[in-house]
Amino acid sequence: MRNFLVFVFFLLPIIAKAQNNNAPSSYDPHDIKITGYLQTQFQVAQSPGIYSWSGGDFSEHSSSRFMLRRGRLKVDRVDKFSSVVFQLDGTQDGLRIMDAFIQFHSPENKSLKFTAGLFNRPFGYSIVYSSGYRDFPERARVFQTLMPRERDLGAMISYKPNKAFSFITAELAVVNGSGLNARDYDSNKDIIGNLSFNFDSLANKKLHLGFGASIYKGTVRNNTTTVFKPINNGFSNSTDAANEGYNFRRDYYGANLQLGYKNSFGETTFKTEYIEGKQPGVAATTTTSGLAASTSFGTQPTGNLYLRNFNGYFFWLTQQIANSKLTAIVGYDVYDPNTDVDEAEIGMAGNNTTAGDIKFSTLGYGFTYALNGRLKLTIYNEHVKNDGTALPNYQSDIKDNVFTTRLQYRW
């Protein structure tokens, strides 16, 4: 983590300005304004019924599917000192709320803003960057696991100075910690802090630089007397009456960097983000897939908690081709839900490890083509890899690659 922070804060020579979801379509005063986007796609999996972070798991006997990945409808209104945002997401699974928040500031000074309601967790770069502008089909596995659906209920203070120091943004939020679920399952609240720097017009407006650091301090309430704590080659079993009702730490530390350069061939961008910390989870079982074992809880966990140390990161590289509407994209991400155990040790007798402790890496590549200012085609192939373990179903790399073709229309 320390080396990555040094890399972020001292590497100066490459990003496009983030499209922040925690904002109305424009801060210029306006009456009701409607914006949004629709993503429809066709996917082919390497084998039927795979667990996947590329739009969700495949059905048991299916290795291909058409689906509506996202159908966002955003309504907002802005006056001199306040705004309201309401966003819905409609897919083949139904209609659900994505954003619903009120934001206000002093009429004389817009530097300090207060936000309350349902909004994106202000952690790092990729969580708050809109899926309607992102070149890659999905966020990295680690962020989908730790912050599913990206949103949470709470309140936030944002500070962005005017004029000379407008490149700085500081955010501090207090949230339930249970995501989109309106019923928080304990009385504790989680704290999120984010500090970012964005320089949009360096080197004669050809170079863009952004970087930042984030922290998440939270807890998960345990519901049983038994807890599994990490040791060098697995977990130790701790049973104590004091464990029931105890709030165990859920702490994340992250850093991010974005670079962009407009050259004679076309714009080049490089983006990376790293996160590590402690994540309470559960054991993988026949009803809980390995992917879901370390997912953050939206409701009170009923099984024994597994306290895991984790890390994860991604690299995204895009290259516009000959200043055309065609852009090549390459991505690589890694999520290790348990850094205290090697893959060869997972499933060994007596160490209490499960499929929820397996490390996965994903190499993706493809291209996007902007057919016009609103319509975009994305072709993307993902190679998902895991090392062999001692578990019966994971003794070698499972066949869970995914190919995606997507059309997006934004208005």
mmCIF file of N, CA and C in Angstrom, residues 132-179:
data_model
loop_
_atom_site.group_PDB
_atom_site.id
_atom_site.type_symbol
_atom_site.label_atom_id
_atom_site.label_comp_id
_atom_site.label_asym_id
_atom_site.label_seq_id
_atom_site.Cartn_x
_atom_site.Cartn_y
_atom_site.Cartn_z
ATOM 1 N N GLY A 132 -22.455 5.340 -17.544
ATOM 2 C CA GLY A 132 -22.810 5.815 -18.860
ATOM 3 C C GLY A 132 -21.654 6.428 -19.621
ATOM 4 N N TYR A 133 -20.560 6.748 -18.923
ATOM 5 C CA TYR A 133 -19.378 7.341 -19.543
ATOM 6 C C TYR A 133 -18.170 6.412 -19.507
ATOM 7 N N ARG A 134 -18.211 5.392 -18.645
ATOM 8 C CA ARG A 134 -17.074 4.494 -18.503
ATOM 9 C C ARG A 134 -16.864 3.696 -19.784
ATOM 10 N N ASP A 135 -15.609 3.553 -20.229
ATOM 11 C CA ASP A 135 -15.309 2.787 -21.438
ATOM 12 C C ASP A 135 -15.474 1.290 -21.220
ATOM 13 N N PHE A 136 -15.235 0.820 -20.015
ATOM 14 C CA PHE A 136 -15.265 -0.616 -19.731
ATOM 15 C C PHE A 136 -16.666 -1.030 -19.267
ATOM 16 N N PRO A 137 -17.113 -2.237 -19.647
ATOM 17 C CA PRO A 137 -18.486 -2.646 -19.347
ATOM 18 C C PRO A 137 -18.840 -2.631 -17.865
ATOM 19 N N GLU A 138 -17.886 -3.040 -17.005
ATOM 20 C CA GLU A 138 -18.202 -3.159 -15.592
ATOM 21 C C GLU A 138 -17.062 -2.609 -14.735
ATOM 22 N N ARG A 139 -17.380 -2.301 -13.491
ATOM 23 C CA ARG A 139 -16.346 -1.961 -12.523
ATOM 24 C C ARG A 139 -15.564 -3.220 -12.150
ATOM 25 N N ALA A 140 -14.387 -3.025 -11.583
ATOM 26 C CA ALA A 140 -13.550 -4.156 -11.196
ATOM 27 C C ALA A 140 -14.250 -5.016 -10.145
ATOM 28 N N ARG A 141 -13.921 -6.305 -10.152
ATOM 29 C CA ARG A 141 -14.532 -7.274 -9.237
ATOM 30 C C ARG A 141 -14.436 -6.839 -7.775
ATOM 31 N N VAL A 142 -13.304 -6.290 -7.366
ATOM 32 C CA VAL A 142 -13.123 -5.929 -5.963
ATOM 33 C C VAL A 142 -14.133 -4.875 -5.522
ATOM 34 N N PHE A 143 -14.442 -3.894 -6.391
ATOM 35 C CA PHE A 143 -15.371 -2.841 -5.996
ATOM 36 C C PHE A 143 -16.822 -3.306 -6.072
ATOM 37 N N GLN A 144 -17.128 -4.215 -6.986
ATOM 38 C CA GLN A 144 -18.468 -4.787 -7.014
ATOM 39 C C GLN A 144 -18.723 -5.639 -5.771
ATOM 40 N N THR A 145 -17.667 -6.268 -5.255
ATOM 41 C CA THR A 145 -17.801 -7.113 -4.066
ATOM 42 C C THR A 145 -17.976 -6.280 -2.807
ATOM 43 N N LEU A 146 -17.120 -5.282 -2.631
ATOM 44 C CA LEU A 146 -17.115 -4.502 -1.394
ATOM 45 C C LEU A 146 -18.254 -3.491 -1.337
ATOM 46 N N MET A 147 -18.627 -2.936 -2.492
ATOM 47 C CA MET A 147 -19.652 -1.891 -2.519
ATOM 48 C C MET A 147 -20.690 -2.197 -3.599
ATOM 49 N N PRO A 148 -21.446 -3.285 -3.422
ATOM 50 C CA PRO A 148 -22.431 -3.663 -4.442
ATOM 51 C C PRO A 148 -23.467 -2.568 -4.655
ATOM 52 N N ARG A 149 -23.787 -2.304 -5.923
ATOM 53 C CA ARG A 149 -24.738 -1.265 -6.343
ATOM 54 C C ARG A 149 -24.253 0.140 -6.013
ATOM 55 N N GLU A 150 -23.075 0.281 -5.458
ATOM 56 C CA GLU A 150 -22.362 1.542 -5.251
ATOM 57 C C GLU A 150 -23.014 2.509 -4.250
ATOM 58 N N ARG A 151 -24.321 2.470 -4.070
ATOM 59 C CA ARG A 151 -25.018 3.476 -3.273
ATOM 60 C C ARG A 151 -25.163 3.106 -1.806
ATOM 61 N N ASP A 152 -25.451 4.153 -1.010
ATOM 62 C CA ASP A 152 -25.793 3.952 0.392
ATOM 63 C C ASP A 152 -26.618 5.154 0.852
ATOM 64 N N LEU A 153 -27.294 4.978 1.979
ATOM 65 C CA LEU A 153 -28.127 6.032 2.549
ATOM 66 C C LEU A 153 -27.370 6.773 3.630
ATOM 67 N N GLY A 154 -27.407 8.115 3.576
ATOM 68 C CA GLY A 154 -26.710 8.877 4.586
ATOM 69 C C GLY A 154 -26.661 10.354 4.264
ATOM 70 N N ALA A 155 -25.622 11.004 4.774
ATOM 71 C CA ALA A 155 -25.419 12.437 4.565
ATOM 72 C C ALA A 155 -23.947 12.680 4.257
ATOM 73 N N MET A 156 -23.675 13.726 3.485
ATOM 74 C CA MET A 156 -22.305 13.989 3.039
ATOM 75 C C MET A 156 -22.049 15.488 2.950
ATOM 76 N N ILE A 157 -20.840 15.878 3.328
ATOM 77 C CA ILE A 157 -20.350 17.242 3.136
ATOM 78 C C ILE A 157 -19.240 17.201 2.093
ATOM 79 N N SER A 158 -19.335 18.059 1.081
ATOM 80 C CA SER A 158 -18.332 18.128 0.019
ATOM 81 C C SER A 158 -17.750 19.540 -0.024
ATOM 82 N N TYR A 159 -16.440 19.613 -0.202
ATOM 83 C CA TYR A 159 -15.782 20.918 -0.275
ATOM 84 C C TYR A 159 -14.897 20.973 -1.516
ATOM 85 N N LYS A 160 -15.164 21.939 -2.370
ATOM 86 C CA LYS A 160 -14.377 22.154 -3.587
ATOM 87 C C LYS A 160 -14.131 23.661 -3.707
ATOM 88 N N PRO A 161 -12.932 24.123 -3.365
ATOM 89 C CA PRO A 161 -12.651 25.565 -3.379
ATOM 90 C C PRO A 161 -12.817 26.167 -4.767
ATOM 91 N N ASN A 162 -13.078 27.455 -4.798
ATOM 92 C CA ASN A 162 -13.180 28.167 -6.061
ATOM 93 C C ASN A 162 -11.814 28.659 -6.524
ATOM 94 N N LYS A 163 -11.744 29.009 -7.784
ATOM 95 C CA LYS A 163 -10.598 29.693 -8.386
ATOM 96 C C LYS A 163 -9.297 28.918 -8.242
ATOM 97 N N ALA A 164 -8.313 29.476 -7.521
ATOM 98 C CA ALA A 164 -6.943 28.960 -7.541
ATOM 99 C C ALA A 164 -6.831 27.512 -7.081
ATOM 100 N N PHE A 165 -7.715 27.075 -6.178
ATOM 101 C CA PHE A 165 -7.614 25.719 -5.625
ATOM 102 C C PHE A 165 -8.787 24.834 -6.047
ATOM 103 N N SER A 166 -9.344 25.121 -7.202
ATOM 104 C CA SER A 166 -10.502 24.355 -7.670
ATOM 105 C C SER A 166 -10.155 22.921 -8.052
ATOM 106 N N PHE A 167 -8.868 22.586 -8.089
ATOM 107 C CA PHE A 167 -8.450 21.218 -8.423
ATOM 108 C C PHE A 167 -8.606 20.263 -7.241
ATOM 109 N N ILE A 168 -8.968 20.773 -6.063
ATOM 110 C CA ILE A 168 -9.098 19.944 -4.864
ATOM 111 C C ILE A 168 -10.569 19.650 -4.594
ATOM 112 N N THR A 169 -10.868 18.398 -4.239
ATOM 113 C CA THR A 169 -12.199 18.024 -3.770
ATOM 114 C C THR A 169 -12.052 17.164 -2.520
ATOM 115 N N ALA A 170 -12.759 17.554 -1.459
ATOM 116 C CA ALA A 170 -12.755 16.782 -0.215
ATOM 117 C C ALA A 170 -14.183 16.404 0.128
ATOM 118 N N GLU A 171 -14.379 15.146 0.525
ATOM 119 C CA GLU A 171 -15.725 14.652 0.834
ATOM 120 C C GLU A 171 -15.693 13.834 2.123
ATOM 121 N N LEU A 172 -16.730 14.002 2.932
ATOM 122 C CA LEU A 172 -16.875 13.227 4.158
ATOM 123 C C LEU A 172 -18.339 12.813 4.282
ATOM 124 N N ALA A 173 -18.579 11.499 4.378
ATOM 125 C CA ALA A 173 -19.954 10.982 4.415
ATOM 126 C C ALA A 173 -20.151 10.084 5.630
ATOM 127 N N VAL A 174 -21.372 10.099 6.151
ATOM 128 C CA VAL A 174 -21.828 9.165 7.181
ATOM 129 C C VAL A 174 -22.978 8.368 6.581
ATOM 130 N N VAL A 175 -22.858 7.037 6.529
ATOM 131 C CA VAL A 175 -23.852 6.191 5.860
ATOM 132 C C VAL A 175 -24.252 5.020 6.748
ATOM 133 N N ASN A 176 -25.380 4.393 6.385
ATOM 134 C CA ASN A 176 -25.841 3.215 7.124
ATOM 135 C C ASN A 176 -24.832 2.082 7.065
ATOM 136 N N GLY A 177 -24.247 1.874 5.865
ATOM 137 C CA GLY A 177 -23.332 0.754 5.676
ATOM 138 C C GLY A 177 -23.994 -0.467 5.082
ATOM 139 N N SER A 178 -25.317 -0.422 4.914
ATOM 140 C CA SER A 178 -26.051 -1.577 4.390
ATOM 141 C C SER A 178 -26.482 -1.368 2.942
ATOM 142 N N GLY A 179 -25.892 -0.402 2.259
ATOM 143 C CA GLY A 179 -26.175 -0.199 0.850
ATOM 144 C C GLY A 179 -27.556 0.369 0.598
#
